[in-house]
Amino acid sequence: MEALGLLLHGFAVLLTWKTLVLMMVGLVLGIFVGVLPGLGGPNGVAILLPLTFTMDPTSAIVMLSCIYWGALFGGAITSILFNIPGEAWSVATTFDGYPMAQQGRAAEALTAAFTSSFIGSLVAVLLITFLAPMISSFALKFGPPEFFAVYLLTFCSFVGLGREAKHKTVISMSLGLLLAGVGMDTVSGNLRMTFGSAELLRGINFLVAVIGLFGISEILLTMEERLALRGHAASISLRVVLGVWKDLPKYWVTLLRSSFIGCWLGITPGGAIAASFMGYNLAKRFAKEPESFGKGRIEGVFAPETAAHASGTSALLPMLALGIPGSGTAAILLGGLMVWGLNPGPLLFVEHKDFVWGLIASMYLGNVVGLVLVLTTVPIFASILRVPFAAVAPMIVVSCAIGAYAIQNAMFDIWLMLGFGIVGYVFKKIGIPLAPFTLALVLGNRAEDAFRLSMIGSGGNLGVFWSNGLVGSITTLAIVLLFWPVIDGLLARGGLTQGSKTTSA
Amino acid sequence: MSQTDLEIVVDDPTAPEDDSPSVVSSGTIEIVVCLLLLALATTLGYDNWRTGASWDSTGPEPGYFPFYLSVILGGGSLYGLIVALIAHRKAAETFVTRAQARRVMAVFVPTLLFCLVTQFLGLYVASFLLIAGFMRLVGKIALWKSLLTALVFTAIMFVTFDIAFDVIMPKGPLEAAFGH
């Protein structure tokens, strides 16, 4: 009940004209970002972050999170109308969404996608409302070993549960952790890995890296492909919306199951991509006519969209409660918090109640407003794709450069962004995942500090990570997850499991 | 339902040909990347070892944590190199075709020039030149449309960042002439 009172307080903080206008601006920018080829949620948030530097933290985070919700909604438009998944998690939406559009049911498919996005996010926000305060008050008991164990768990689960080749995830993560250490050591004040360069004294800002890795590299990749689009135009009428909503109770099992999968994979770093595919596959598996999936079945839109959005939203739970982002975009939002001098983690709930509950309230309001906005403006946003890519590409490059420069007012960061753009392009093409790199770059310093403090406290004894039941179980779980493919293989050989494909399902 | 039968069609006249020859295989690039990462791991590992990668009276030295990360990066890269060398003999998947490389360069080179020009003429002039030039030369869009789009976009960026949100961007002689 305390959470409800605090949430109402959050709404009171939020309901000012200024914040509401920023919310609308964020949503519109987010939908633009979601629809435009070559951009996406993480890029959009990173590029537009400088706009928020002069705002108070609550207004800033509300605008940024609304860009995120907008991008989540916008991705479905291109998936359904053009068969182009704006984000990897929208791939499963194309399976039935595009056939529905081909059958002249684009409006129905879009309504289903937006509504299920809303439902998935709503379930996740409810989870955040009631679970985040509990987790954060529990986490207040954490010391450095517990925090390091949680960081280790995050890193190990990326390696163990990721779909990519394990050594590629290890390369990506260790490179991110190393680059996070460039610059002045926060404990001793010594310079590390700067090689005499004054520019590297500041270290490598992860937002600059993200803008290059995702923004510039995506432009290069998009340019490489054929850009001929052929899609369906659609406008949504109230009759279609009400028709879809009337049928919603029929699909309550699918919606609930997908929400659960999404929340689970969002809190653990399974991610929205795994969630959307798992949601789709399970809906198909439990359907009476599984063969009808892929031919324009509305459940095929409900399931992946609900799961992906529940996952994307619940990824904010570990960020707020523990300071550990569950996704790339959550990592960027976490970076934003640090820019405004806020320290994400359990203390945030104690020291900045207005901010935390204002943000949670904005998640509710942003989703409702976002749903209404996308339902009424689909044709406008779909027509953005008529703009030639030759006009869009240089504008995105300029936006990226502005974003990179504004973070530290350094020209060097624009060059760094370009460098990371090349790295991102090459890494994406040879299958080195970028999400672990981003996460490691964000968490690197915190993980190192927690490790060093733990080791100083124990006199260099690694046994500190098993010194009590809590830290011992987290560390053990981390190791189990790291070697999960091996363990899973052994269990499968022993006939105990079917060698479950943890993230590809 | 107000679903229409109209289609949105955006054609790309400069799309790369499907039969364009391969410039380089993914296997070769993987080998090169692994070698570069191995060199980076060695360099960073040496730097951290030099900074101090053991224990002193106060605990782990500054290079301790990154040194072992360099070792992990080196190990991962070495493993990746071996895997790529073995796989390379079996399959040669295309990394980029000649037509794709041309298109990537058509974005990369102007972006590189944009970064260079920003240092001397400021971000807004460089943005105007990049957008107008790219639209005209790469997109073959009418000159007046290219110039107008570049002007409007640059003006919006200037008003948004420098005036409305007080985010100061690098300026050049043109802005100085107007007192900014």
XYZ file of C-alpha atoms in Angstrom:
685
model
C 0.000 0.000 0.000
C 2.926 2.288 0.683
C 3.877 1.913 -2.977
C 0.437 3.170 -4.037
C 0.768 6.275 -1.872
C 4.207 6.980 -3.293
C 2.916 6.402 -6.803
C 0.163 8.974 -6.256
C 2.852 11.350 -5.055
C 4.720 10.552 -8.291
C 1.675 11.556 -10.332
C 1.501 14.803 -8.383
C 5.149 15.492 -9.251
C 4.487 14.638 -12.874
C 1.253 16.449 -13.579
C 2.604 19.841 -14.516
C 2.126 21.401 -17.950
C 5.853 21.509 -18.523
C 6.341 17.784 -17.853
C 3.295 16.829 -19.889
C 4.535 18.823 -22.886
C 7.964 17.197 -22.569
C 6.229 13.832 -22.420
C 4.409 14.497 -25.698
C 7.600 15.789 -27.339
C 9.443 12.675 -26.153
C 6.752 10.346 -27.482
C 6.616 12.012 -30.907
C 10.422 12.012 -31.199
C 10.445 8.383 -30.058
C 7.917 7.272 -32.676
C 10.000 9.098 -35.323
C 13.093 7.308 -34.097
C 11.295 3.947 -34.138
C 9.995 4.413 -37.672
C 13.133 5.818 -39.297
C 15.498 3.238 -40.751
C 18.948 3.449 -39.210
C 17.728 4.518 -35.800
C 16.188 2.745 -32.848
C 15.454 3.080 -29.148
C 19.050 3.066 -27.818
C 20.336 5.406 -30.558
C 17.413 7.771 -30.208
C 17.798 8.055 -26.466
C 21.599 8.491 -26.708
C 21.429 11.102 -29.477
C 18.679 13.124 -27.850
C 20.222 12.948 -24.371
C 21.992 16.343 -24.751
C 18.587 18.018 -25.121
C 17.951 17.156 -21.494
C 21.218 18.426 -20.007
C 19.744 21.743 -18.926
C 16.529 20.247 -17.509
C 15.886 19.112 -13.964
C 16.418 15.336 -13.610
C 12.712 14.459 -13.354
C 11.726 16.324 -16.541
C 14.799 14.940 -18.293
C 14.197 11.307 -17.447
C 10.490 11.623 -18.258
C 11.339 12.941 -21.713
C 13.981 10.274 -22.300
C 11.771 7.424 -21.119
C 8.974 8.712 -23.373
C 11.380 8.642 -26.321
C 11.933 5.010 -25.363
C 8.177 4.197 -25.216
C 7.639 6.026 -28.497
C 10.424 4.043 -30.197
C 8.919 0.789 -28.912
C 5.550 1.706 -30.437
C 7.076 3.036 -33.683
C 8.964 -0.176 -34.445
C 5.698 -2.063 -35.008
C 4.610 0.321 -37.798
C 7.440 -0.641 -40.157
C 7.248 -4.323 -39.177
C 3.588 -4.615 -40.101
C 3.273 -2.223 -43.028
C 6.644 -2.770 -44.684
C 7.842 -6.134 -43.363
C 10.933 -4.277 -42.088
C 11.626 -4.944 -38.423
C 12.936 -1.641 -37.044
C 14.436 -3.534 -34.112
C 15.509 -7.169 -33.763
C 12.669 -7.798 -31.303
C 10.152 -6.774 -33.994
C 11.187 -9.662 -36.261
C 8.620 -12.041 -34.756
C 5.904 -9.411 -35.257
C 6.445 -9.519 -39.021
C 5.599 -13.257 -39.143
C 1.861 -12.635 -38.818
C 1.661 -8.825 -38.881
C 2.784 -8.416 -42.484
C 0.515 -11.224 -43.820
C -2.378 -9.476 -42.033
C -1.470 -6.229 -43.830
C -1.331 -8.101 -47.150
C -4.823 -9.423 -46.462
C -6.080 -5.849 -45.982
C -6.071 -6.148 -42.175
C -3.206 -3.711 -41.514
C -5.310 -1.543 -39.196
C -6.301 -4.599 -37.169
C -2.679 -5.790 -36.947
C -1.436 -2.344 -35.905
C -4.151 -2.015 -33.247
C -3.239 -5.478 -31.943
C 0.460 -4.556 -31.863
C -0.041 -1.225 -30.090
C -2.546 -2.667 -27.622
C -0.341 -5.622 -26.738
C 2.678 -3.304 -26.397
C 0.608 -1.331 -23.942
C -0.492 -4.424 -22.011
C 3.058 -5.839 -21.827
C 4.448 -2.528 -20.623
C 1.610 -2.069 -18.129
C 2.250 -5.464 -16.522
C 5.962 -4.641 -16.302
C 5.294 -1.194 -14.811
C 3.013 -2.776 -12.195
C 5.838 -5.164 -11.377
C 8.278 -2.258 -11.075
C 5.856 -0.342 -8.836
C 5.511 -3.122 -6.305
C 8.800 -4.994 -6.634
C 11.396 -2.225 -7.063
C 10.984 -0.751 -3.548
C 11.228 -4.245 -2.047
C 14.344 -5.136 -4.017
C 15.994 -1.813 -3.272
C 15.324 -2.062 0.478
C 16.744 -5.595 0.347
C 19.734 -4.306 -1.640
C 20.460 -1.713 1.051
C 21.898 -4.629 3.025
C 24.383 -5.340 0.201
C 28.083 -4.742 0.707
C 30.814 -4.624 -2.003
C 31.041 -8.450 -2.333
C 27.272 -8.753 -2.897
C 27.320 -5.971 -5.473
C 30.273 -7.506 -7.289
C 28.504 -10.871 -7.231
C 25.435 -9.277 -8.867
C 27.620 -7.625 -11.544
C 29.315 -10.980 -12.100
C 25.899 -12.625 -12.431
C 24.941 -10.082 -15.098
C 28.146 -10.619 -17.072
C 28.064 -14.412 -16.748
C 24.437 -14.676 -17.813
C 25.259 -12.710 -20.973
C 27.991 -15.211 -21.812
C 26.084 -18.334 -20.772
C 22.619 -17.495 -22.059
C 23.502 -15.414 -25.142
C 22.872 -16.767 -28.630
C 26.207 -15.634 -30.045
C 29.459 -17.625 -30.055
C 30.713 -17.568 -26.448
C 34.196 -16.309 -27.256
C 32.677 -13.374 -29.150
C 30.603 -12.367 -26.124
C 33.718 -12.678 -23.934
C 35.700 -10.500 -26.374
C 32.933 -7.885 -26.477
C 32.534 -7.790 -22.700
C 36.216 -7.731 -21.775
C 36.844 -4.991 -24.344
C 34.032 -2.919 -22.823
C 35.342 -3.472 -19.288
C 38.871 -2.523 -20.366
C 37.781 0.669 -22.120
C 35.751 1.617 -19.031
C 39.050 1.682 -17.122
C 40.763 4.159 -19.481
C 41.659 7.476 -17.807
C 42.194 8.353 -14.187
C 41.784 5.549 -11.649
C 39.122 6.735 -9.212
C 40.750 5.017 -6.218
C 44.485 5.764 -6.582
C 44.380 8.730 -8.984
C 46.871 6.951 -11.284
C 46.527 7.247 -15.059
C 45.711 4.049 -16.873
C 45.824 3.189 -20.573
C 46.069 6.854 -21.649
C 49.471 6.530 -23.417
C 50.215 10.190 -22.736
C 47.087 11.471 -24.482
C 45.439 14.411 -22.717
C 42.137 13.599 -24.454
C 42.037 10.137 -22.896
C 42.405 11.568 -19.365
C 38.635 12.021 -19.250
C 38.167 8.362 -20.142
C 35.869 7.006 -22.814
C 32.297 8.141 -22.304
C 29.984 5.237 -22.967
C 27.379 7.466 -24.635
C 29.936 8.461 -27.284
C 30.657 4.775 -27.796
C 26.943 3.940 -28.018
C 26.247 6.693 -30.571
C 29.078 5.410 -32.753
C 28.446 1.706 -32.242
C 24.714 1.873 -32.872
C 24.026 5.147 -34.728
C 26.890 5.499 -37.230
C 27.313 1.769 -37.807
C 23.570 1.391 -38.462
C 23.743 4.110 -41.119
C 26.610 2.265 -42.816
C 24.707 -1.030 -42.657
C 21.422 0.465 -43.847
C 23.172 2.192 -46.743
C 24.727 -1.111 -47.748
C 21.336 -2.727 -48.249
C 18.657 -2.203 -50.821
C 16.355 0.565 -49.719
C 13.433 -0.110 -52.007
C 10.379 -0.248 -49.785
C 7.007 -1.599 -50.719
C 4.361 -1.508 -48.082
C 0.762 -0.957 -47.231
C -0.840 2.277 -46.205
C -3.198 2.171 -43.279
C -5.308 4.397 -41.128
C -6.998 3.145 -38.009
C -10.648 3.825 -37.304
C -12.374 3.699 -33.936
C -14.476 0.745 -35.145
C -11.372 -1.383 -35.786
C -9.859 -0.411 -32.438
C -13.023 -1.288 -30.526
C -13.358 -4.519 -32.503
C -9.870 -5.659 -31.519
C -10.328 -4.574 -27.907
C -13.652 -6.440 -27.694
C -11.867 -9.652 -28.655
C -9.023 -9.146 -26.164
C -10.511 -11.349 -23.386
C -10.360 -14.296 -25.803
C -6.570 -14.028 -25.800
C -6.017 -13.481 -22.083
C -3.880 -16.622 -21.709
C -1.557 -15.549 -24.545
C -1.297 -12.026 -23.168
C -0.629 -13.195 -19.614
C 1.902 -15.834 -20.661
C 3.772 -13.404 -22.907
C 3.787 -10.744 -20.174
C 5.251 -13.231 -17.725
C 7.937 -14.370 -20.204
C 8.760 -10.758 -21.032
C 9.072 -9.682 -17.407
C 11.239 -12.661 -16.582
C 13.608 -12.145 -19.514
C 13.694 -8.392 -18.914
C 14.789 -8.656 -15.306
C 17.360 -11.347 -16.088
C 19.415 -10.131 -19.045
C 17.688 -12.449 -21.539
C 16.421 -9.427 -23.440
C 13.493 -8.421 -25.581
C 14.630 -10.404 -28.644
C 14.555 -13.716 -26.770
C 11.268 -12.694 -25.132
C 9.507 -11.923 -28.416
C 10.552 -15.205 -30.036
C 9.738 -17.213 -26.937
C 6.344 -15.512 -26.660
C 5.594 -16.252 -30.321
C 6.802 -19.861 -30.190
C 4.826 -20.679 -27.048
C 1.665 -19.093 -28.474
C 2.105 -21.276 -31.550
C 2.852 -24.386 -29.508
C -0.245 -24.071 -27.344
C -2.562 -23.013 -30.176
C -5.293 -25.362 -31.424
C -4.226 -24.732 -35.022
C -0.484 -24.048 -34.902
C -0.232 -24.351 -38.679
C -2.289 -21.147 -39.043
C 0.562 -19.111 -37.519
C 2.587 -17.199 -40.072
C -0.461 -16.730 -42.265
C -1.934 -13.662 -40.585
C -3.140 -14.755 -37.164
C -3.736 -11.981 -34.655
C -2.301 -14.033 -31.770
C 0.969 -14.038 -33.733
C 1.062 -10.270 -33.239
C -0.207 -10.208 -29.659
C 2.327 -12.709 -28.320
C 5.684 -11.251 -29.476
C 4.674 -7.626 -28.969
C 3.435 -8.223 -25.412
C 6.574 -10.178 -24.491
C 9.008 -7.710 -26.094
C 7.478 -4.690 -24.410
C 7.132 -6.380 -21.029
C 10.803 -7.258 -21.354
C 11.917 -3.791 -22.505
C 10.072 -2.137 -19.645
C 10.961 -4.559 -16.877
C 14.653 -4.122 -17.834
C 14.325 -0.822 -15.968
C 13.601 -2.666 -12.698
C 17.175 -3.837 -11.981
C 18.432 -0.443 -13.195
C 16.365 1.472 -10.667
C 16.610 -0.981 -7.777
C 20.203 -2.175 -8.116
C 21.869 0.183 -10.595
C 22.285 -2.687 -13.067
C 20.623 -2.093 -16.440
C 18.790 -5.041 -17.991
C 19.085 -3.786 -21.587
C 21.093 -1.469 -23.834
C 18.528 1.316 -23.592
C 18.284 0.913 -19.822
C 22.082 1.271 -19.770
C 21.807 4.577 -21.626
C 19.099 5.813 -19.272
C 21.389 4.832 -16.408
C 24.132 6.914 -18.017
C 21.659 9.803 -18.121
C 21.030 9.461 -14.393
C 24.754 9.649 -13.734
C 25.072 12.748 -15.962
C 22.514 14.490 -13.704
C 24.441 13.476 -10.588
C 22.034 10.749 -9.491
C 23.373 7.432 -8.311
C 21.161 4.594 -9.553
C 20.698 1.800 -7.069
C 18.978 1.178 -3.763
C 19.792 4.602 -2.319
C 17.921 6.287 -5.165
C 14.628 5.206 -3.585
C 15.642 6.759 -0.279
C 17.374 9.932 -1.427
C 15.347 10.885 -4.519
C 11.789 9.729 -3.940
C 10.289 12.473 -6.116
C 12.470 11.487 -9.018
C 11.899 7.720 -8.784
C 8.137 7.905 -8.320
C 7.790 10.659 -10.915
C 9.569 8.340 -13.361
C 7.372 5.365 -12.471
C 4.239 7.528 -12.813
C 5.508 8.695 -16.215
C 5.726 5.063 -17.302
C 1.961 4.696 -16.740
C 1.038 8.003 -18.289
C 3.562 7.746 -21.144
C 2.124 4.388 -22.174
C -1.490 5.598 -22.169
C -0.673 8.790 -24.094
C 1.636 6.854 -26.425
C -1.104 4.344 -27.242
C -3.593 7.079 -28.122
C -0.964 8.954 -30.114
C 0.100 6.008 -32.278
C -3.459 4.863 -32.881
C -4.364 8.291 -34.243
C -1.226 9.145 -36.207
C -0.166 5.965 -38.008
C -0.533 7.336 -41.569
C 1.623 10.369 -40.763
C 4.408 8.312 -39.273
C 4.221 5.626 -41.978
C 4.644 8.315 -44.616
C 8.013 9.296 -43.085
C 9.373 6.346 -45.031
C 8.666 8.250 -48.238
C 11.510 10.633 -47.353
C 14.554 9.528 -49.387
C 17.267 7.869 -47.346
C 19.805 10.213 -48.968
C 18.175 12.996 -46.938
C 17.696 10.989 -43.746
C 21.234 9.537 -43.560
C 23.226 12.810 -43.307
C 20.690 14.209 -40.833
C 21.228 11.179 -38.592
C 25.016 11.603 -38.927
C 24.705 15.262 -37.871
C 22.425 14.346 -34.943
C 24.940 11.697 -33.848
C 27.804 14.224 -33.988
C 25.808 16.775 -31.987
C 24.975 14.103 -29.405
C 28.597 12.948 -29.130
C 30.017 16.486 -28.876
C 27.490 17.773 -26.353
C 28.260 15.132 -23.734
C 31.683 16.577 -22.832
C 32.031 19.513 -25.262
C 34.975 17.748 -26.858
C 35.812 17.595 -30.559
C 37.812 14.441 -29.827
C 34.536 12.682 -28.994
C 33.265 13.241 -32.544
C 36.333 11.407 -33.853
C 35.886 8.733 -31.213
C 32.258 8.327 -32.325
C 33.420 7.796 -35.910
C 35.939 5.197 -34.724
C 33.282 3.345 -32.771
C 31.042 3.553 -35.847
C 33.587 1.535 -37.834
C 34.045 -0.904 -34.942
C 30.257 -1.344 -34.680
C 29.900 -1.951 -38.416
C 32.618 -4.614 -38.452
C 31.498 -6.247 -35.180
C 27.880 -6.477 -36.352
C 28.934 -8.052 -39.635
C 31.123 -10.718 -38.029
C 28.680 -11.461 -35.212
C 30.409 -9.892 -32.187
C 27.476 -8.749 -30.017
C 27.386 -5.073 -29.043
C 25.014 -5.249 -26.053
C 27.588 -6.889 -23.704
C 30.126 -4.252 -24.778
C 27.762 -1.409 -23.870
C 26.790 -2.995 -20.583
C 30.436 -3.618 -19.659
C 31.398 -0.054 -20.549
C 28.640 1.267 -18.270
C 29.232 -1.086 -15.374
C 33.019 -1.446 -15.695
C 34.056 1.128 -13.096
C 31.386 0.122 -10.611
C 32.286 -3.566 -10.953
C 35.984 -2.795 -10.501
C 35.349 -0.623 -7.439
C 33.167 -3.336 -5.869
C 35.839 -5.955 -6.621
C 38.669 -3.855 -5.199
C 36.758 -2.965 -2.052
C 35.845 -6.623 -1.541
C 39.448 -7.707 -1.991
C 40.790 -4.994 0.308
C 38.242 -6.020 2.947
C 39.231 -9.679 2.721
C 42.974 -9.145 2.389
C 42.979 -10.593 -1.098
C 41.004 -13.718 -0.274
C 38.606 -14.683 -3.102
C 36.631 -16.668 -0.500
C 34.868 -13.373 0.331
C 32.519 -14.111 -2.565
C 31.299 -17.175 -0.660
C 31.530 -15.643 2.801
C 27.794 -15.781 3.499
C 24.703 -17.477 2.073
C 23.575 -14.484 -0.001
C 26.828 -13.642 -1.752
C 27.691 -17.336 -2.033
C 24.445 -18.200 -3.811
C 24.723 -15.263 -6.230
C 28.355 -16.100 -7.079
C 27.534 -19.795 -7.500
C 24.557 -18.963 -9.700
C 26.832 -16.712 -11.785
C 29.274 -19.584 -12.329
C 26.442 -21.997 -13.157
C 25.129 -19.534 -15.761
C 28.610 -18.993 -17.204
C 28.956 -22.714 -17.827
C 25.274 -23.225 -18.607
C 25.813 -24.476 -22.189
C 28.152 -27.188 -20.849
C 25.809 -28.076 -17.972
C 22.803 -28.086 -20.293
C 24.667 -30.359 -22.708
C 25.578 -32.786 -19.883
C 22.001 -32.799 -18.582
C 20.701 -33.418 -22.098
C 23.121 -36.291 -22.547
C 21.856 -37.737 -19.280
C 18.302 -37.397 -20.598
C 17.324 -34.878 -17.918
C 16.496 -32.052 -20.344
C 16.018 -31.732 -24.047
C 18.997 -29.460 -24.356
C 16.795 -26.450 -24.225
C 17.801 -23.578 -26.404
C 17.653 -20.970 -23.728
C 17.441 -17.843 -25.774
C 16.632 -18.909 -29.250
C 13.226 -20.314 -28.433
C -12.369 -0.090 -41.351
C -10.743 2.613 -43.375
C -8.011 0.370 -44.714
C -7.025 1.567 -48.166
C -5.507 -0.353 -51.040
C -2.921 2.344 -51.653
C 0.672 1.278 -51.397
C 3.616 3.291 -50.167
C 6.438 2.583 -52.567
C 9.927 3.978 -52.157
C 12.311 2.824 -54.856
C 16.058 2.923 -54.529
C 17.607 3.545 -57.969
C 21.118 3.171 -56.588
C 20.523 -0.223 -54.950
C 23.570 -2.517 -55.108
C 23.512 -5.220 -57.767
C 22.875 -8.739 -56.463
C 25.716 -10.262 -58.513
C 28.438 -7.840 -57.431
C 31.768 -9.624 -56.758
C 33.011 -10.081 -53.201
C 35.730 -7.722 -51.993
C 36.664 -9.657 -48.888
C 35.344 -12.670 -47.006
C 33.972 -12.602 -43.433
C 36.610 -15.170 -42.445
C 39.464 -12.869 -43.488
C 37.931 -9.936 -41.586
C 37.483 -12.143 -38.498
C 41.168 -13.074 -38.652
C 42.203 -9.419 -39.030
C 39.906 -8.327 -36.155
C 41.223 -11.077 -33.875
C 44.826 -10.087 -34.674
C 44.067 -6.420 -33.959
C 42.312 -7.312 -30.702
C 45.244 -9.522 -29.732
C 47.618 -6.612 -30.381
C 45.348 -4.300 -28.355
C 45.174 -6.803 -25.481
C 48.989 -7.093 -25.479
C 49.468 -3.311 -25.510
C 46.909 -2.670 -22.777
C 48.164 -5.643 -20.768
C 51.725 -4.299 -20.908
C 50.564 -0.793 -19.921
C 48.627 -2.154 -16.942
C 51.471 -4.408 -15.868
C 53.739 -1.321 -16.005
C 51.211 0.662 -13.924
C 51.157 -2.127 -11.353
C 49.191 -5.333 -11.648
C 49.903 -6.951 -8.290
C 49.240 -6.192 -4.622
C 50.737 -3.568 -2.372
C 50.021 -2.654 1.241
C 46.769 -0.865 0.289
C 45.317 -3.657 -1.809
C 45.183 -4.314 -5.560
C 47.313 -1.895 -7.615
C 45.626 0.320 -10.270
C 46.518 -2.025 -13.132
C 45.388 -5.227 -11.356
C 41.791 -5.470 -12.632
C 42.459 -4.232 -16.200
C 45.559 -6.419 -16.500
C 43.525 -9.588 -16.004
C 40.861 -8.246 -18.356
C 43.600 -7.821 -20.985
C 44.522 -11.453 -20.420
C 40.867 -12.495 -20.911
C 40.593 -10.327 -24.045
C 43.835 -11.794 -25.371
C 42.624 -15.338 -24.643
C 39.271 -14.722 -26.333
C 40.956 -13.183 -29.380
C 43.452 -16.034 -29.662
C 40.633 -18.572 -29.469
C 38.654 -16.557 -32.057
C 41.724 -16.483 -34.318
C 42.125 -20.259 -34.172
C 38.384 -20.790 -34.811
C 38.459 -18.343 -37.740
C 41.580 -19.971 -39.230
C 40.000 -23.428 -39.080
C 36.628 -22.211 -40.421
C 38.276 -20.088 -43.115
C 39.427 -23.144 -44.998
C 35.881 -24.494 -45.144
C 33.683 -21.551 -46.100
C 34.204 -18.083 -47.519
C 31.116 -16.049 -46.692
C 31.150 -12.582 -48.242
C 31.832 -9.711 -45.831
C 31.099 -7.027 -48.381
C 30.562 -6.962 -52.130
C 32.092 -4.319 -54.400
C 28.747 -2.577 -54.863
C 28.073 -2.579 -51.105
C 31.552 -1.260 -50.365
C 30.969 1.607 -52.809
C 27.757 2.531 -51.022
C 29.324 2.277 -47.562
C 32.147 4.527 -48.742
C 29.570 6.957 -50.132
C 28.454 7.529 -46.523
C 31.724 7.032 -44.716
C 33.880 9.415 -46.739
C 31.437 12.369 -46.429
C 31.128 11.612 -42.685
C 34.916 11.681 -42.356
C 35.072 14.986 -44.269
C 32.245 16.333 -42.089
C 34.292 15.614 -38.933
C 37.315 17.318 -40.494
C 35.363 20.381 -41.659
C 33.668 20.696 -38.228
C 37.086 21.351 -36.680
C 37.714 24.351 -38.923
C 34.306 25.737 -39.920
C 32.180 24.684 -36.948
C 29.424 22.112 -36.703
C 26.599 24.044 -38.347
C 28.446 24.953 -41.551
C 29.780 21.406 -41.779
C 26.233 20.046 -41.283
C 24.875 22.268 -44.045
C 27.623 21.123 -46.431
C 27.154 17.444 -45.523
C 23.375 17.390 -45.945
C 23.262 19.493 -49.117
C 26.231 17.688 -50.659
C 25.009 14.218 -49.760
C 21.479 14.811 -51.025
C 22.715 16.316 -54.286
C 25.705 14.100 -55.074
C 24.678 10.734 -53.601
C 20.887 10.987 -53.674
C 20.745 12.925 -56.997
C 18.068 15.150 -55.451
C 17.354 18.539 -57.060
C 19.839 21.252 -56.005
C 17.214 23.628 -54.599
C 15.616 20.856 -52.527
C 19.032 19.803 -51.200
C 20.026 23.358 -50.255
C 16.658 24.157 -48.696
C 16.554 20.932 -46.650
C 20.118 21.483 -45.414
C 19.370 25.098 -44.489
C 16.131 24.299 -42.655
C 17.610 21.323 -40.782
C 20.740 23.244 -39.742
C 18.635 26.202 -38.612
C 16.376 23.919 -36.537
C 19.437 22.327 -34.920
C 20.932 25.756 -34.141
C 17.719 27.067 -32.597
C 17.104 23.847 -30.647
C 20.563 23.318 -29.225
C 22.306 26.691 -29.058
C 19.297 28.885 -28.300
C 16.507 26.820 -26.690
C 18.548 24.289 -24.704
C 21.861 26.167 -24.197
C 23.941 23.273 -25.518
C 26.877 25.083 -27.130
C 28.238 23.479 -30.306
C 31.635 24.104 -31.965
C 31.474 27.293 -34.061
C 33.557 28.616 -36.933
C 34.232 31.934 -38.655
C 30.699 32.244 -40.073
C 29.014 32.148 -36.655
C 31.722 34.502 -35.330
C 30.817 36.968 -38.071
C 27.244 36.942 -36.758
C 28.409 37.428 -33.176
C 28.026 33.817 -31.915
